Amino acid sequence: FGWLIFTALLVSRYSEVIAQPPLISPKPKLKSLQAPSIEPRRDPALPDETTAGNDRDAWFLIEYDGATIGYESLTTTDFMRPDSESEKSDPQETLLPVRRIRETHLKLNRFGNDLSVSAHLETVETVDGTLQQWSLRRTAGDGSTMQRSAVWDPSRHAFLLKEVSPSQEKAELLQSRVQPRSPILSAWLAAPELQRPQQWASAVLFPETSVIADVEIRRLSPQSLRLKDGTTIAVTRYEYWPSNQPDLRSTLFYDSEQQLVLIEQPLLGRTLRFHRTDAATALGEENLEALDLQFLTGLPLRRPLLNLEKSSTVRMLVAVGESEQISLPSGDFQSVEQTVPHMLIVTLSRPTVESDNLTMSRTPRVPKRPDRKFTDNSRWLNSKDDDVRRMAAIGGGAVSEPHEKCRRLTSYVASHVRLSAFSTSLRPASEVAKSRQGDCTEFAVLLAALMRSEGVPSRVAVGFAYVPNPPSLAPHMWTEAWIDGQWIPFDATLGVEVNPLTRVKVTDSPLTDSVTSGTLLFVPLLKFMGRATVEILPEKN
């Protein structure tokens, strides 16, 4: 699943972080939420095309860790206000609206499969970046699309958000204390209309996950910059970072005419760069190198894990750079020893199994039922939905023993839901039950809802799953069921009960209504992806 995260981060820049969780109305009045895709020539609220100025284009080559993996274009169109409105005294009202269109194309693959993605982001905003409306369309290599659009409603202090998926259309209310700025920071950050101190903050909307985040911005001292063609120019620099992630700093470089020439961003322990170029160079696809996401996002192992069916434990040393700090949770089948801040010893164990009947043998205990948040019907795990209840009844069958019921539900989901193109949108279980397709997120969400529908407490877990070829730990999501006092892992993507020796859990979630984005569930993995090394240790006697 790491390739999904990486793609989302590339397309949306910093949509993986959130400083101000948006307030989403769970049951909006659909008739009042009209947020069509942007059609600027037909919307009477927008300037007519006869008042549009000339288009201005900028082209960029995208490099990651030295390899050219894509290109991007940004087109800006100015609009003139009618003469009747030019005499308004409010400075904010006199700011001219502009339309920006950002096209991003990335050449990606995973295990030889084409996962290339393109994204079309269109915004209508003022020249200082105040966002009025936006539309995002992302297209995967197989042609599947995700579309999302929104219009700002000042009377509600909210964006009226509309999303179109293969299974349905949905509308939501995305509220904010202030009207946020555009996600295309590079276009408005150095605008002369922005008379700001050396450091300031602004709310910014990231459309890939519909997140509004506080971003800190700082103007740096001028310096010289050597360009790819060997010339050296004087540049003005700005840096910005999410307020809750000060170590994730992007730097923007502008020439003497305030034209953007370079963007540098940290991503998974490496550097992502956008170099200003011309259209012919950017469109020269023969220069692009496909980035293999499996090798980038997984944690490589020097040797495969052997005898997993016979071993009782697996011990591993997980480490990052000495200046960094990591942590992992301990649980029923995972114990963690913190040796130094940047290093962990993780011991994975499995329940003992009796050879005669293959039932799990545990120390007798009186299990305490978990909190209601693991059993409640929620926005994402809507276990009381008719389709979910029907699927749970069929998949679980007539058995009453929780462990066997969960095994059957896992197998049922695996055989009745098909893997589809990736999506960064978190979909409710009811949608997955209707469409019967998705990635590991949808499989885990649906299985958790089916378990709750059958009276078994459940949650989703996020972490790394063992992949034998090549030996590595790959980002993944699975489901955990509360059975006999323990959280037992099940993986509907694979259709099996999980061998705990093959999972390193980073976090878990009951998926309450407060969760606003599926991508955010994977944010804790970013401390490991591209940074951590894993060494398998000998078993203790």
XYZ file of C-alpha atoms in Angstrom:
541
model
C 0.000 0.000 0.000
C 3.021 2.282 0.238
C 2.866 3.050 -3.494
C -0.612 4.491 -2.920
C 0.677 6.772 -0.170
C 3.647 7.863 -2.253
C 1.427 8.688 -5.230
C -0.948 10.686 -3.054
C 1.928 12.670 -1.595
C 3.363 13.421 -5.027
C 0.030 14.579 -6.409
C -1.077 16.596 -3.398
C 2.311 17.617 -1.933
C 1.595 17.791 1.817
C -1.898 16.307 1.997
C -0.599 13.642 4.363
C -0.515 16.085 7.275
C -3.299 17.913 9.032
C -3.188 20.748 11.517
C -6.843 21.769 11.562
C -9.173 18.763 11.113
C -12.074 19.889 8.928
C -15.576 19.540 10.268
C -17.562 17.312 7.922
C -21.315 17.141 8.129
C -22.154 13.405 8.052
C -25.682 13.886 6.761
C -25.746 16.930 4.466
C -28.823 18.150 2.654
C -27.873 17.026 -0.806
C -30.098 19.520 -2.602
C -28.222 22.422 -1.029
C -24.759 21.118 -1.843
C -24.271 21.974 -5.477
C -20.557 21.681 -6.176
C -20.178 20.957 -9.887
C -16.890 20.480 -11.670
C -15.494 23.868 -12.606
C -16.951 25.094 -15.870
C -15.728 28.689 -15.894
C -17.278 29.736 -19.189
C -20.798 28.856 -18.055
C -20.823 29.933 -14.428
C -22.474 33.384 -14.212
C -20.658 34.010 -10.927
C -17.316 33.940 -12.755
C -15.969 36.442 -15.273
C -16.883 35.882 -18.906
C -14.222 34.658 -21.305
C -14.208 38.037 -23.077
C -12.632 39.528 -19.944
C -9.891 36.931 -19.703
C -6.279 37.921 -20.105
C -3.570 35.936 -21.839
C -2.623 32.524 -20.489
C 0.768 32.153 -18.821
C 2.346 28.699 -18.860
C 5.124 27.251 -16.735
C 6.628 23.787 -17.227
C 8.600 21.653 -14.791
C 10.493 18.366 -14.845
C 9.936 16.250 -11.731
C 12.976 14.523 -10.237
C 13.049 12.148 -7.306
C 16.381 11.107 -5.862
C 18.055 12.189 -9.106
C 15.725 10.283 -11.481
C 13.321 12.160 -13.780
C 9.928 10.588 -13.095
C 7.413 13.034 -14.551
C 6.506 16.534 -15.590
C 4.087 19.251 -14.569
C 2.549 22.306 -16.180
C 0.832 25.297 -14.612
C -1.390 27.611 -16.645
C -2.596 30.889 -15.120
C -5.340 33.025 -16.654
C -6.126 36.524 -15.357
C -9.601 38.025 -15.404
C -10.708 41.630 -15.484
C -13.582 42.784 -13.340
C -16.429 44.719 -14.952
C -16.065 48.509 -14.746
C -19.023 48.668 -12.359
C -17.043 46.724 -9.765
C -13.671 48.412 -10.227
C -14.485 51.214 -7.786
C -14.958 49.003 -4.724
C -13.036 50.378 -1.793
C -12.349 47.125 0.019
C -8.822 45.992 -1.031
C -9.854 42.347 -0.732
C -12.737 42.929 -3.116
C -10.426 44.518 -5.718
C -8.098 41.515 -5.899
C -8.491 40.076 -9.378
C -9.582 36.468 -9.708
C -7.342 34.075 -11.590
C -7.801 30.574 -12.878
C -4.973 28.105 -12.425
C -4.737 24.685 -14.058
C -2.032 22.317 -12.840
C -1.396 19.123 -14.816
C 0.830 16.517 -13.169
C 2.044 13.340 -14.910
C 4.066 10.681 -13.081
C 5.620 7.538 -14.544
C 5.389 4.843 -11.879
C 5.408 1.065 -11.713
C 5.229 -1.696 -9.139
C 6.522 -5.214 -9.827
C 6.573 -4.292 -13.533
C 2.939 -3.137 -13.567
C 2.195 0.337 -14.905
C 0.887 2.537 -12.101
C 1.439 5.843 -13.870
C -0.915 8.563 -12.747
C -2.022 11.959 -13.996
C -3.813 14.656 -12.029
C -5.726 17.699 -13.280
C -6.213 20.358 -10.602
C -8.174 23.472 -11.505
C -8.698 26.373 -9.119
C -10.383 29.743 -9.129
C -8.685 31.987 -6.590
C -7.635 35.563 -5.972
C -4.117 36.592 -6.903
C -3.098 36.235 -3.255
C -4.293 32.616 -3.260
C -7.645 32.856 -1.458
C -9.488 29.819 -2.799
C -12.991 30.236 -4.247
C -13.549 26.905 -5.966
C -11.556 23.920 -7.173
C -11.806 20.665 -9.088
C -9.489 17.630 -9.015
C -9.479 14.714 -11.441
C -6.931 11.938 -10.975
C -6.531 9.198 -13.595
C -4.672 5.940 -12.943
C -2.736 3.882 -15.466
C -5.725 1.600 -16.083
C -7.977 4.549 -16.919
C -9.933 4.623 -13.654
C -10.645 8.118 -12.355
C -11.394 9.954 -9.150
C -13.190 13.301 -9.353
C -13.724 15.779 -6.563
C -14.824 19.427 -6.665
C -15.975 22.157 -4.297
C -17.257 25.737 -4.150
C -16.771 28.064 -1.186
C -20.012 29.150 0.523
C -19.254 32.245 2.639
C -22.590 32.040 4.449
C -21.615 28.643 5.883
C -17.865 29.175 6.146
C -17.522 25.931 4.252
C -16.754 24.307 0.944
C -19.658 22.454 -0.636
C -17.828 19.300 -1.628
C -18.908 16.811 -4.277
C -17.142 13.531 -5.073
C -17.906 11.196 -7.950
C -16.855 7.552 -7.682
C -17.724 4.537 -9.838
C -20.387 3.457 -7.360
C -22.076 6.732 -6.424
C -21.945 10.477 -5.983
C -21.745 12.013 -2.548
C -21.830 15.526 -1.136
C -20.318 16.843 2.062
C -19.797 20.082 3.920
C -16.126 20.918 4.557
C -16.051 23.669 7.162
C -13.218 26.022 8.061
C -12.787 28.917 10.469
C -11.295 30.978 7.646
C -11.439 30.776 3.874
C -8.279 28.778 3.065
C -5.734 29.456 0.387
C -5.010 27.454 -2.738
C -2.869 24.288 -2.654
C -0.769 25.741 -5.498
C 1.419 27.626 -3.037
C 4.185 28.288 -5.541
C 1.842 30.458 -7.624
C 0.762 32.900 -4.913
C 3.416 32.730 -2.217
C 5.560 35.503 -3.729
C 2.616 37.612 -4.943
C 3.300 41.340 -4.393
C -0.229 41.679 -3.016
C 0.911 39.635 -0.004
C 2.455 42.199 2.311
C 3.423 39.854 5.103
C 6.092 39.710 7.806
C 9.125 37.513 7.353
C 7.253 34.553 8.859
C 3.513 33.981 8.916
C 0.922 31.204 8.743
C -2.047 30.441 6.519
C -4.729 27.784 6.230
C -4.315 25.814 2.982
C -6.677 23.287 1.411
C -5.271 20.037 -0.024
C -7.847 18.557 -2.428
C -6.398 15.033 -2.670
C -7.695 14.300 0.839
C -10.013 17.296 1.369
C -7.875 18.448 4.278
C -7.415 22.021 5.483
C -4.034 22.402 7.185
C -2.183 25.289 8.811
C 1.038 25.980 6.922
C 3.935 28.091 8.216
C 5.681 30.294 5.631
C 9.025 32.057 5.947
C 10.948 34.337 3.591
C 14.657 33.503 3.509
C 17.653 35.606 2.564
C 18.599 35.792 -1.150
C 21.285 33.489 -2.488
C 22.833 32.219 -5.704
C 21.449 29.111 -7.413
C 23.141 26.946 -10.021
C 20.589 25.740 -12.572
C 20.609 22.445 -14.470
C 22.058 24.154 -17.565
C 25.068 25.300 -15.548
C 24.159 28.984 -15.268
C 24.056 30.734 -11.906
C 21.347 33.222 -10.962
C 20.323 35.223 -7.914
C 17.166 33.870 -6.294
C 14.673 34.785 -3.605
C 13.766 31.869 -1.356
C 10.682 30.926 0.618
C 10.153 27.848 2.729
C 6.933 26.408 4.090
C 5.979 23.505 6.305
C 2.905 22.060 8.049
C 2.528 23.609 11.493
C 2.526 20.186 13.140
C 5.440 18.838 11.039
C 8.230 21.454 11.213
C 10.797 18.999 9.833
C 8.914 18.664 6.493
C 10.141 21.883 4.898
C 9.749 22.707 1.225
C 11.840 25.439 -0.388
C 10.767 27.598 -3.336
C 13.286 29.515 -5.474
C 12.229 32.592 -7.509
C 14.352 34.548 -9.997
C 14.630 38.348 -10.216
C 11.308 38.520 -12.094
C 9.594 36.471 -9.375
C 9.291 33.486 -11.687
C 9.511 30.115 -9.956
C 12.604 28.190 -11.068
C 12.888 25.350 -8.533
C 10.966 23.555 -5.784
C 12.668 21.200 -3.329
C 10.651 18.973 -1.006
C 11.652 16.174 1.370
C 9.795 12.929 0.730
C 10.455 9.532 2.315
C 14.031 10.365 3.240
C 14.924 11.680 -0.227
C 14.450 14.918 -2.162
C 11.711 15.684 -4.682
C 12.606 18.485 -7.118
C 10.600 20.451 -9.683
C 12.943 22.118 -12.220
C 11.622 24.927 -14.443
C 12.016 24.028 -18.110
C 10.291 24.456 -21.478
C 7.359 22.470 -22.848
C 9.422 20.502 -25.378
C 11.829 19.252 -22.714
C 9.070 18.447 -20.235
C 7.076 16.492 -22.802
C 10.072 14.433 -23.920
C 8.814 11.208 -22.347
C 11.870 9.299 -23.540
C 13.729 11.102 -20.755
C 11.465 9.714 -18.042
C 12.454 6.825 -15.802
C 9.740 4.667 -14.258
C 9.990 4.769 -10.475
C 9.461 1.346 -8.876
C 7.319 2.086 -5.842
C 7.592 -1.344 -4.285
C 11.325 -0.950 -3.740
C 10.922 2.652 -2.640
C 8.220 2.272 0.006
C 9.007 -1.180 1.390
C 11.534 -1.955 4.108
C 14.051 -4.373 2.554
C 15.254 -7.449 4.439
C 18.670 -8.984 3.871
C 17.218 -12.483 3.989
C 13.742 -14.041 3.869
C 11.851 -15.135 6.969
C 12.123 -18.917 7.175
C 9.974 -21.578 8.859
C 7.182 -19.134 9.620
C 4.697 -21.947 10.205
C 6.952 -23.592 12.790
C 8.606 -20.601 14.460
C 7.100 -19.210 17.635
C 8.767 -15.784 17.458
C 10.570 -13.435 15.085
C 12.942 -10.790 16.420
C 14.092 -7.796 14.405
C 16.113 -4.630 14.898
C 14.468 -1.547 13.373
C 16.582 1.600 13.116
C 16.555 5.047 11.509
C 19.143 7.844 11.460
C 20.678 8.824 14.783
C 19.049 12.269 14.638
C 15.554 10.767 14.296
C 13.214 9.051 16.732
C 10.761 6.215 16.166
C 8.290 4.226 18.220
C 6.011 1.227 17.780
C 3.172 -0.027 19.974
C 3.260 -3.236 21.987
C 0.278 -5.570 21.831
C -0.889 -9.155 22.134
C 1.577 -10.459 19.539
C 4.107 -7.621 19.324
C 6.477 -6.491 22.063
C 8.797 -3.526 21.609
C 12.011 -2.682 23.430
C 13.330 0.856 22.971
C 17.116 0.673 23.164
C 17.885 4.218 22.010
C 15.523 6.845 20.501
C 16.330 5.847 16.912
C 16.386 2.073 17.432
C 13.846 -0.605 18.403
C 13.955 -4.336 19.038
C 10.626 -5.808 17.944
C 9.581 -9.321 18.946
C 6.658 -10.838 17.055
C 4.970 -13.883 18.576
C 2.099 -16.160 17.685
C -0.532 -18.030 19.709
C 0.307 -21.642 20.457
C -1.596 -24.118 18.305
C -2.706 -27.570 19.403
C -1.879 -30.144 16.756
C -5.048 -32.211 17.182
C -7.705 -29.659 16.430
C -5.759 -26.551 15.326
C -7.521 -24.412 17.903
C -5.630 -21.645 19.593
C -4.562 -22.413 23.136
C -4.307 -19.418 25.398
C -3.924 -18.827 29.079
C -7.430 -18.879 30.589
C -8.678 -15.366 31.151
C -11.864 -13.478 31.734
C -11.891 -11.128 28.765
C -13.017 -7.571 29.323
C -15.215 -6.308 26.512
C -13.530 -3.390 24.732
C -14.830 0.152 24.534
C -18.028 0.859 22.578
C -16.071 2.603 19.832
C -15.035 -0.877 18.643
C -18.649 -2.039 18.316
C -20.553 1.105 17.319
C -22.131 1.698 13.947
C -20.055 4.572 12.537
C -19.731 6.644 9.413
C -17.082 4.329 7.958
C -17.975 1.039 9.645
C -21.719 1.371 9.102
C -22.485 -2.137 10.291
C -26.243 -1.513 10.388
C -26.463 -0.815 6.668
C -28.767 -3.317 4.942
C -26.164 -4.434 2.376
C -23.521 -4.861 5.077
C -25.871 -6.848 7.320
C -26.924 -9.062 4.422
C -23.319 -9.767 3.461
C -22.391 -10.481 7.094
C -25.244 -12.944 7.519
C -24.315 -14.825 4.353
C -20.568 -14.755 4.908
C -20.664 -15.656 8.594
C -23.167 -18.455 8.157
C -24.831 -20.207 11.064
C -21.716 -20.583 13.231
C -21.716 -18.793 16.570
C -18.090 -19.275 17.667
C -16.425 -15.852 17.047
C -13.115 -17.167 15.767
C -14.640 -19.428 13.139
C -17.138 -16.719 12.200
C -14.305 -14.250 11.547
C -12.450 -16.824 9.454
C -15.537 -17.319 7.299
C -16.124 -13.578 6.941
C -12.504 -13.088 5.893
C -12.748 -15.792 3.254
C -16.091 -14.433 2.036
C -14.757 -10.897 1.525
C -11.677 -12.220 -0.268
C -13.773 -14.239 -2.719
C -16.535 -11.666 -3.319
C -14.580 -8.378 -3.513
C -12.040 -7.805 -6.259
C -8.878 -5.744 -6.126
C -9.137 -2.527 -8.114
C -7.034 0.495 -8.961
C -5.743 2.412 -5.988
C -7.618 5.275 -4.375
C -6.684 7.612 -1.562
C -10.335 8.101 -0.633
C -11.620 6.288 2.442
C -14.938 4.691 1.499
C -17.620 3.526 3.949
C -18.232 -0.202 4.220
C -21.675 0.224 2.660
C -20.091 1.607 -0.536
C -17.632 -1.282 -0.685
C -20.465 -3.762 -0.164
C -22.227 -2.268 -3.201
C -19.250 -1.878 -5.529
C -17.463 -5.044 -4.328
C -14.076 -3.674 -5.313
C -11.206 -1.815 -3.697
C -7.657 -2.000 -2.395
C -6.478 -3.240 0.999
C -8.155 -0.275 2.719
C -11.586 -1.226 1.394
C -11.025 -4.903 2.227
C -10.078 -4.055 5.816
C -12.935 -1.584 6.305
C -15.578 -3.952 4.935
C -14.355 -6.898 7.015
C -14.348 -4.784 10.190
C -17.940 -3.700 9.513
C -19.060 -7.288 8.852
C -17.507 -8.385 12.136
C -19.347 -5.665 14.043
C -22.565 -6.577 12.286
C -22.124 -10.108 13.649
C -21.399 -8.838 17.164
C -17.596 -9.118 17.122
C -15.672 -5.957 18.175
C -13.248 -4.874 15.463
C -10.766 -2.255 14.291
C -8.357 -1.729 11.399
C -4.583 -1.975 11.767
C -1.923 -0.208 9.722
C 1.682 -1.295 9.451
C 3.967 -3.492 7.382
C 3.293 -6.958 5.967
C 6.005 -9.445 5.058
C 6.565 -9.966 1.325
C 8.782 -12.973 0.450
C 9.945 -11.895 -3.019
C 11.943 -9.774 -2.725
C 12.168 -10.121 1.078
C 10.721 -6.914 2.484
C 8.074 -5.370 4.712
C 5.442 -3.567 2.628
C 2.907 -0.968 3.902
C -0.492 -2.564 4.387
C -3.848 -2.398 6.191
C -5.661 -5.348 7.753
C -8.395 -6.033 10.331
C -8.275 -7.063 13.982
C -11.101 -8.801 15.872
C -11.518 -8.903 19.659
C -11.810 -12.619 20.425
C -11.441 -14.201 23.836
C -9.640 -11.171 25.231
C -7.143 -10.640 22.408
C -6.958 -8.652 19.189
C -6.589 -11.337 16.511
C -5.417 -10.186 13.029
C -7.288 -11.140 9.834
C -6.440 -10.100 6.283
C -9.314 -10.053 3.796
C -7.000 -8.921 0.996
C -5.314 -12.316 1.224
C -8.362 -14.167 2.519
C -6.636 -15.644 5.545
C -6.200 -15.323 9.259
C -2.902 -13.531 9.702
C 0.228 -15.175 11.008
C 1.317 -12.477 13.513
C 4.944 -13.206 12.638
C 4.335 -11.528 9.267
C 2.933 -8.217 10.518
C 4.607 -5.228 12.165
C 1.848 -2.965 13.436
C 2.451 0.778 13.542
C -1.017 1.935 14.602
C -4.680 0.931 14.714
C -8.006 2.726 14.549
C -11.662 2.019 15.382
C -12.558 4.359 12.481
C -14.841 6.652 14.418
C -16.631 9.545 12.751
C -13.707 11.840 13.618
C -11.530 10.165 10.956
C -11.612 12.390 7.877
C -9.143 10.808 5.453
C -7.843 7.357 4.642
C -4.420 8.713 3.740
C -4.040 10.153 7.236
C -4.221 6.647 8.700
C -0.920 5.903 6.970
C 0.922 9.038 8.107
C 2.747 7.174 10.954
C 4.364 4.933 8.315
C 6.227 7.911 6.861
C 8.736 7.812 9.721
C 9.812 4.383 8.452
C 9.351 4.413 4.658
C 12.585 5.298 2.905
C 14.318 5.766 6.248
C 14.295 2.602 8.342
C 16.549 -0.437 8.102
C 15.452 -3.839 9.405
C 17.751 -6.621 10.570
C 16.427 -10.064 11.526
C 17.876 -11.170 14.873
C 18.409 -14.723 16.165
C 15.619 -16.175 18.288
C 16.140 -16.139 22.032
C 16.427 -19.552 23.678
